[in-house]
Amino acid sequence: NNNNNNNNNNNSDLTALLWGAAGTSLSFFLASFQVHEKSILLPLAPLALLQQSVENNNNKKSLTTVIVYWFTIACTWSLWHLMVLDRLQVVYFAVLVLYMSYIWWYLRVFSYHQTQQHFLTSDNYAIMEQEEGNGEFVWTKIIIPCSLAGMVGLHILEAFVSPPPNLPDIFPVLWIMVACMAFVLMWIKSLQSVWSQQVVQLGDDAHYKMD
């Protein structure tokens, strides 16, 4: 029991640290007066480690995994006009197609077999219940589909609709607005996740002391 409690505390500390690092990076990016577009890639480093940690501990797909995949796509999408400036449009679309194909394979095929092979332990069930309570419906049914549809829609509009003469930069501005909303949502999610991890750890510590 002591070892399990220590392991749970270590996992909770690591998860809170990685969420905190991502939230801090996003805070600097969003609040800075002037930043380079590629600076948004900095929060992806702790989030990639977080995603790997969650998958290793749970042996299943999770809400965190889905959100990290979505945020990776949003960050890449936000760099579109930088890719145009560097003439990397073909690379941009090729990488996105390959990455989204991998996401589909992982979430639909690989994770399904992994879930079938691993017994759903009480710890994993508690994690699933906790994530469902943290807005799984809002993220998977509203935020992620709507934002992805907006990203695709803007690509289509820019390809087939010419900007009005008095608003030549309308598409870059729309890109910034949609990307900013995605980044703010991820920043809020990081703060909420840090808070949730601390509440869970406090509950585990209290339970351990009672035992």
PDB file of N, CA and C in Angstrom, residues 119-181:
ATOM      1  N   PHE A 119      -6.733  -5.631 -18.686  1.00  0.00           N
ATOM      2  CA  PHE A 119      -7.865  -5.637 -17.766  1.00  0.00           C
ATOM      3  C   PHE A 119      -8.068  -4.248 -17.199  1.00  0.00           C
ATOM      4  N   LEU A 120      -9.313  -3.800 -17.172  1.00  0.00           N
ATOM      5  CA  LEU A 120      -9.620  -2.467 -16.674  1.00  0.00           C
ATOM      6  C   LEU A 120      -9.558  -2.484 -15.155  1.00  0.00           C
ATOM      7  N   THR A 121      -8.460  -2.012 -14.608  1.00  0.00           N
ATOM      8  CA  THR A 121      -8.274  -2.007 -13.166  1.00  0.00           C
ATOM      9  C   THR A 121      -9.099  -0.912 -12.523  1.00  0.00           C
ATOM     10  N   SER A 122      -9.222  -0.988 -11.207  1.00  0.00           N
ATOM     11  CA  SER A 122      -9.978   0.037 -10.492  1.00  0.00           C
ATOM     12  C   SER A 122      -9.328   1.400 -10.640  1.00  0.00           C
ATOM     13  N   ASP A 123      -7.978   1.434 -10.694  1.00  0.00           N
ATOM     14  CA  ASP A 123      -7.284   2.710 -10.872  1.00  0.00           C
ATOM     15  C   ASP A 123      -7.612   3.313 -12.229  1.00  0.00           C
ATOM     16  N   ASN A 124      -7.576   2.477 -13.294  1.00  0.00           N
ATOM     17  CA  ASN A 124      -7.892   2.977 -14.621  1.00  0.00           C
ATOM     18  C   ASN A 124      -9.341   3.439 -14.712  1.00  0.00           C
ATOM     19  N   TYR A 125     -10.240   2.697 -14.045  1.00  0.00           N
ATOM     20  CA  TYR A 125     -11.638   3.081 -14.070  1.00  0.00           C
ATOM     21  C   TYR A 125     -11.833   4.419 -13.374  1.00  0.00           C
ATOM     22  N   ALA A 126     -11.100   4.623 -12.271  1.00  0.00           N
ATOM     23  CA  ALA A 126     -11.196   5.905 -11.563  1.00  0.00           C
ATOM     24  C   ALA A 126     -10.678   7.037 -12.432  1.00  0.00           C
ATOM     25  N   ILE A 127      -9.600   6.767 -13.201  1.00  0.00           N
ATOM     26  CA  ILE A 127      -9.045   7.782 -14.092  1.00  0.00           C
ATOM     27  C   ILE A 127     -10.053   8.138 -15.179  1.00  0.00           C
ATOM     28  N   MET A 128     -10.724   7.108 -15.729  1.00  0.00           N
ATOM     29  CA  MET A 128     -11.715   7.360 -16.759  1.00  0.00           C
ATOM     30  C   MET A 128     -12.865   8.196 -16.217  1.00  0.00           C
ATOM     31  N   GLU A 129     -13.344   7.869 -15.016  1.00  0.00           N
ATOM     32  CA  GLU A 129     -14.428   8.636 -14.421  1.00  0.00           C
ATOM     33  C   GLU A 129     -14.004  10.073 -14.160  1.00  0.00           C
ATOM     34  N   GLN A 130     -12.743  10.246 -13.698  1.00  0.00           N
ATOM     35  CA  GLN A 130     -12.249  11.595 -13.423  1.00  0.00           C
ATOM     36  C   GLN A 130     -12.201  12.413 -14.705  1.00  0.00           C
ATOM     37  N   GLU A 131     -11.726  11.809 -15.808  1.00  0.00           N
ATOM     38  CA  GLU A 131     -11.621  12.543 -17.062  1.00  0.00           C
ATOM     39  C   GLU A 131     -12.999  12.886 -17.618  1.00  0.00           C
ATOM     40  N   GLU A 132     -13.966  11.940 -17.477  1.00  0.00           N
ATOM     41  CA  GLU A 132     -15.303  12.239 -17.951  1.00  0.00           C
ATOM     42  C   GLU A 132     -15.884  13.422 -17.187  1.00  0.00           C
ATOM     43  N   GLY A 133     -15.527  13.519 -15.908  1.00  0.00           N
ATOM     44  CA  GLY A 133     -16.011  14.629 -15.117  1.00  0.00           C
ATOM     45  C   GLY A 133     -15.297  15.930 -15.433  1.00  0.00           C
ATOM     46  N   ASN A 134     -14.179  15.867 -16.141  1.00  0.00           N
ATOM     47  CA  ASN A 134     -13.408  17.068 -16.465  1.00  0.00           C
ATOM     48  C   ASN A 134     -13.746  17.627 -17.848  1.00  0.00           C
ATOM     49  N   GLY A 135     -14.913  17.274 -18.360  1.00  0.00           N
ATOM     50  CA  GLY A 135     -15.378  17.894 -19.597  1.00  0.00           C
ATOM     51  C   GLY A 135     -15.081  17.122 -20.849  1.00  0.00           C
ATOM     52  N   GLU A 136     -15.132  15.780 -20.784  1.00  0.00           N
ATOM     53  CA  GLU A 136     -14.864  15.006 -21.989  1.00  0.00           C
ATOM     54  C   GLU A 136     -15.860  15.343 -23.093  1.00  0.00           C
ATOM     55  N   PHE A 137     -17.134  15.468 -22.740  1.00  0.00           N
ATOM     56  CA  PHE A 137     -18.149  15.776 -23.751  1.00  0.00           C
ATOM     57  C   PHE A 137     -17.865  17.126 -24.402  1.00  0.00           C
ATOM     58  N   VAL A 138     -17.541  18.133 -23.595  1.00  0.00           N
ATOM     59  CA  VAL A 138     -17.302  19.476 -24.127  1.00  0.00           C
ATOM     60  C   VAL A 138     -16.126  19.469 -25.089  1.00  0.00           C
ATOM     61  N   TRP A 139     -15.072  18.751 -24.720  1.00  0.00           N
ATOM     62  CA  TRP A 139     -13.876  18.735 -25.564  1.00  0.00           C
ATOM     63  C   TRP A 139     -14.089  17.912 -26.829  1.00  0.00           C
ATOM     64  N   THR A 140     -14.583  16.696 -26.689  1.00  0.00           N
ATOM     65  CA  THR A 140     -14.645  15.780 -27.834  1.00  0.00           C
ATOM     66  C   THR A 140     -15.831  16.025 -28.750  1.00  0.00           C
ATOM     67  N   LYS A 141     -16.889  16.663 -28.236  1.00  0.00           N
ATOM     68  CA  LYS A 141     -18.082  16.866 -29.054  1.00  0.00           C
ATOM     69  C   LYS A 141     -18.281  18.312 -29.501  1.00  0.00           C
ATOM     70  N   ILE A 142     -17.629  19.260 -28.836  1.00  0.00           N
ATOM     71  CA  ILE A 142     -17.858  20.666 -29.164  1.00  0.00           C
ATOM     72  C   ILE A 142     -16.561  21.365 -29.569  1.00  0.00           C
ATOM     73  N   ILE A 143     -15.617  21.471 -28.627  1.00  0.00           N
ATOM     74  CA  ILE A 143     -14.421  22.286 -28.862  1.00  0.00           C
ATOM     75  C   ILE A 143     -13.584  21.745 -30.016  1.00  0.00           C
ATOM     76  N   ILE A 144     -13.201  20.480 -29.930  1.00  0.00           N
ATOM     77  CA  ILE A 144     -12.297  19.922 -30.950  1.00  0.00           C
ATOM     78  C   ILE A 144     -12.952  19.860 -32.327  1.00  0.00           C
ATOM     79  N   PRO A 145     -14.168  19.304 -32.479  1.00  0.00           N
ATOM     80  CA  PRO A 145     -14.768  19.278 -33.827  1.00  0.00           C
ATOM     81  C   PRO A 145     -14.998  20.664 -34.415  1.00  0.00           C
ATOM     82  N   CYS A 146     -15.492  21.604 -33.599  1.00  0.00           N
ATOM     83  CA  CYS A 146     -15.767  22.951 -34.116  1.00  0.00           C
ATOM     84  C   CYS A 146     -14.486  23.665 -34.524  1.00  0.00           C
ATOM     85  N   SER A 147     -13.442  23.538 -33.717  1.00  0.00           N
ATOM     86  CA  SER A 147     -12.190  24.209 -34.053  1.00  0.00           C
ATOM     87  C   SER A 147     -11.547  23.609 -35.299  1.00  0.00           C
ATOM     88  N   LEU A 148     -11.582  22.287 -35.419  1.00  0.00           N
ATOM     89  CA  LEU A 148     -11.023  21.654 -36.619  1.00  0.00           C
ATOM     90  C   LEU A 148     -11.807  22.047 -37.864  1.00  0.00           C
ATOM     91  N   ALA A 149     -13.136  22.117 -37.729  1.00  0.00           N
ATOM     92  CA  ALA A 149     -13.957  22.554 -38.861  1.00  0.00           C
ATOM     93  C   ALA A 149     -13.616  23.987 -39.246  1.00  0.00           C
ATOM     94  N   GLY A 150     -13.384  24.837 -38.250  1.00  0.00           N
ATOM     95  CA  GLY A 150     -12.997  26.219 -38.537  1.00  0.00           C
ATOM     96  C   GLY A 150     -11.654  26.303 -39.244  1.00  0.00           C
ATOM     97  N   MET A 151     -10.704  25.467 -38.837  1.00  0.00           N
ATOM     98  CA  MET A 151      -9.387  25.462 -39.478  1.00  0.00           C
ATOM     99  C   MET A 151      -9.488  25.040 -40.938  1.00  0.00           C
ATOM    100  N   VAL A 152     -10.228  23.968 -41.191  1.00  0.00           N
ATOM    101  CA  VAL A 152     -10.402  23.502 -42.572  1.00  0.00           C
ATOM    102  C   VAL A 152     -11.165  24.540 -43.381  1.00  0.00           C
ATOM    103  N   GLY A 153     -12.205  25.127 -42.776  1.00  0.00           N
ATOM    104  CA  GLY A 153     -12.996  26.126 -43.474  1.00  0.00           C
ATOM    105  C   GLY A 153     -12.182  27.339 -43.888  1.00  0.00           C
ATOM    106  N   LEU A 154     -11.286  27.786 -43.025  1.00  0.00           N
ATOM    107  CA  LEU A 154     -10.448  28.934 -43.372  1.00  0.00           C
ATOM    108  C   LEU A 154      -9.487  28.602 -44.511  1.00  0.00           C
ATOM    109  N   HIS A 155      -8.962  27.379 -44.516  1.00  0.00           N
ATOM    110  CA  HIS A 155      -8.109  26.969 -45.634  1.00  0.00           C
ATOM    111  C   HIS A 155      -8.888  27.015 -46.944  1.00  0.00           C
ATOM    112  N   ILE A 156     -10.117  26.522 -46.925  1.00  0.00           N
ATOM    113  CA  ILE A 156     -10.936  26.503 -48.138  1.00  0.00           C
ATOM    114  C   ILE A 156     -11.278  27.928 -48.579  1.00  0.00           C
ATOM    115  N   LEU A 157     -11.666  28.760 -47.631  1.00  0.00           N
ATOM    116  CA  LEU A 157     -12.002  30.144 -47.971  1.00  0.00           C
ATOM    117  C   LEU A 157     -10.808  30.881 -48.572  1.00  0.00           C
ATOM    118  N   GLU A 158      -9.640  30.708 -47.963  1.00  0.00           N
ATOM    119  CA  GLU A 158      -8.461  31.411 -48.466  1.00  0.00           C
ATOM    120  C   GLU A 158      -8.084  30.937 -49.866  1.00  0.00           C
ATOM    121  N   ALA A 159      -8.350  29.637 -50.137  1.00  0.00           N
ATOM    122  CA  ALA A 159      -7.975  29.082 -51.438  1.00  0.00           C
ATOM    123  C   ALA A 159      -8.900  29.554 -52.557  1.00  0.00           C
ATOM    124  N   PHE A 160     -10.177  29.798 -52.239  1.00  0.00           N
ATOM    125  CA  PHE A 160     -11.152  30.073 -53.296  1.00  0.00           C
ATOM    126  C   PHE A 160     -11.777  31.464 -53.234  1.00  0.00           C
ATOM    127  N   VAL A 161     -11.551  32.206 -52.160  1.00  0.00           N
ATOM    128  CA  VAL A 161     -12.163  33.528 -52.022  1.00  0.00           C
ATOM    129  C   VAL A 161     -11.052  34.577 -51.895  1.00  0.00           C
ATOM    130  N   SER A 162     -11.128  35.583 -52.724  1.00  0.00           N
ATOM    131  CA  SER A 162     -10.132  36.657 -52.658  1.00  0.00           C
ATOM    132  C   SER A 162     -10.520  37.642 -51.556  1.00  0.00           C
ATOM    133  N   PRO A 163      -9.558  38.119 -50.795  1.00  0.00           N
ATOM    134  CA  PRO A 163      -9.879  39.100 -49.740  1.00  0.00           C
ATOM    135  C   PRO A 163     -10.338  40.409 -50.346  1.00  0.00           C
ATOM    136  N   PRO A 164     -11.226  41.119 -49.682  1.00  0.00           N
ATOM    137  CA  PRO A 164     -11.674  42.427 -50.215  1.00  0.00           C
ATOM    138  C   PRO A 164     -10.517  43.418 -50.256  1.00  0.00           C
ATOM    139  N   PRO A 165     -10.561  44.351 -51.188  1.00  0.00           N
ATOM    140  CA  PRO A 165      -9.453  45.314 -51.332  1.00  0.00           C
ATOM    141  C   PRO A 165      -9.162  46.110 -50.067  1.00  0.00           C
ATOM    142  N   ASN A 166     -10.205  46.417 -49.314  1.00  0.00           N
ATOM    143  CA  ASN A 166      -9.991  47.213 -48.103  1.00  0.00           C
ATOM    144  C   ASN A 166      -9.573  46.376 -46.901  1.00  0.00           C
ATOM    145  N   LEU A 167      -9.573  45.045 -47.058  1.00  0.00           N
ATOM    146  CA  LEU A 167      -9.151  44.135 -45.979  1.00  0.00           C
ATOM    147  C   LEU A 167      -8.194  43.081 -46.547  1.00  0.00           C
ATOM    148  N   PRO A 168      -7.036  43.496 -46.999  1.00  0.00           N
ATOM    149  CA  PRO A 168      -6.126  42.535 -47.651  1.00  0.00           C
ATOM    150  C   PRO A 168      -5.573  41.484 -46.695  1.00  0.00           C
ATOM    151  N   ASP A 169      -5.542  41.800 -45.410  1.00  0.00           N
ATOM    152  CA  ASP A 169      -4.969  40.858 -44.437  1.00  0.00           C
ATOM    153  C   ASP A 169      -6.045  40.147 -43.618  1.00  0.00           C
ATOM    154  N   ILE A 170      -7.233  40.006 -44.174  1.00  0.00           N
ATOM    155  CA  ILE A 170      -8.341  39.431 -43.414  1.00  0.00           C
ATOM    156  C   ILE A 170      -8.067  37.988 -43.009  1.00  0.00           C
ATOM    157  N   PHE A 171      -7.445  37.206 -43.885  1.00  0.00           N
ATOM    158  CA  PHE A 171      -7.214  35.803 -43.566  1.00  0.00           C
ATOM    159  C   PHE A 171      -6.142  35.612 -42.496  1.00  0.00           C
ATOM    160  N   PRO A 172      -4.993  36.307 -42.562  1.00  0.00           N
ATOM    161  CA  PRO A 172      -4.057  36.206 -41.444  1.00  0.00           C
ATOM    162  C   PRO A 172      -4.661  36.619 -40.110  1.00  0.00           C
ATOM    163  N   VAL A 173      -5.527  37.652 -40.137  1.00  0.00           N
ATOM    164  CA  VAL A 173      -6.160  38.085 -38.896  1.00  0.00           C
ATOM    165  C   VAL A 173      -7.114  37.006 -38.370  1.00  0.00           C
ATOM    166  N   LEU A 174      -7.904  36.398 -39.264  1.00  0.00           N
ATOM    167  CA  LEU A 174      -8.789  35.316 -38.851  1.00  0.00           C
ATOM    168  C   LEU A 174      -7.990  34.135 -38.310  1.00  0.00           C
ATOM    169  N   TRP A 175      -6.852  33.855 -38.936  1.00  0.00           N
ATOM    170  CA  TRP A 175      -5.968  32.784 -38.446  1.00  0.00           C
ATOM    171  C   TRP A 175      -5.538  33.074 -37.009  1.00  0.00           C
ATOM    172  N   ILE A 176      -5.140  34.309 -36.773  1.00  0.00           N
ATOM    173  CA  ILE A 176      -4.686  34.689 -35.439  1.00  0.00           C
ATOM    174  C   ILE A 176      -5.811  34.552 -34.418  1.00  0.00           C
ATOM    175  N   MET A 177      -7.019  34.960 -34.793  1.00  0.00           N
ATOM    176  CA  MET A 177      -8.140  34.901 -33.864  1.00  0.00           C
ATOM    177  C   MET A 177      -8.483  33.465 -33.482  1.00  0.00           C
ATOM    178  N   VAL A 178      -8.586  32.599 -34.471  1.00  0.00           N
ATOM    179  CA  VAL A 178      -8.932  31.197 -34.191  1.00  0.00           C
ATOM    180  C   VAL A 178      -7.819  30.515 -33.407  1.00  0.00           C
ATOM    181  N   ALA A 179      -6.570  30.766 -33.816  1.00  0.00           N
ATOM    182  CA  ALA A 179      -5.448  30.159 -33.104  1.00  0.00           C
ATOM    183  C   ALA A 179      -5.387  30.649 -31.655  1.00  0.00           C
ATOM    184  N   CYS A 180      -5.638  31.934 -31.465  1.00  0.00           N
ATOM    185  CA  CYS A 180      -5.602  32.490 -30.106  1.00  0.00           C
ATOM    186  C   CYS A 180      -6.665  31.838 -29.227  1.00  0.00           C
ATOM    187  N   MET A 181      -7.865  31.632 -29.777  1.00  0.00           N
ATOM    188  CA  MET A 181      -8.910  30.960 -29.005  1.00  0.00           C
ATOM    189  C   MET A 181      -8.496  29.546 -28.616  1.00  0.00           C
TER     190      MET A 181
END
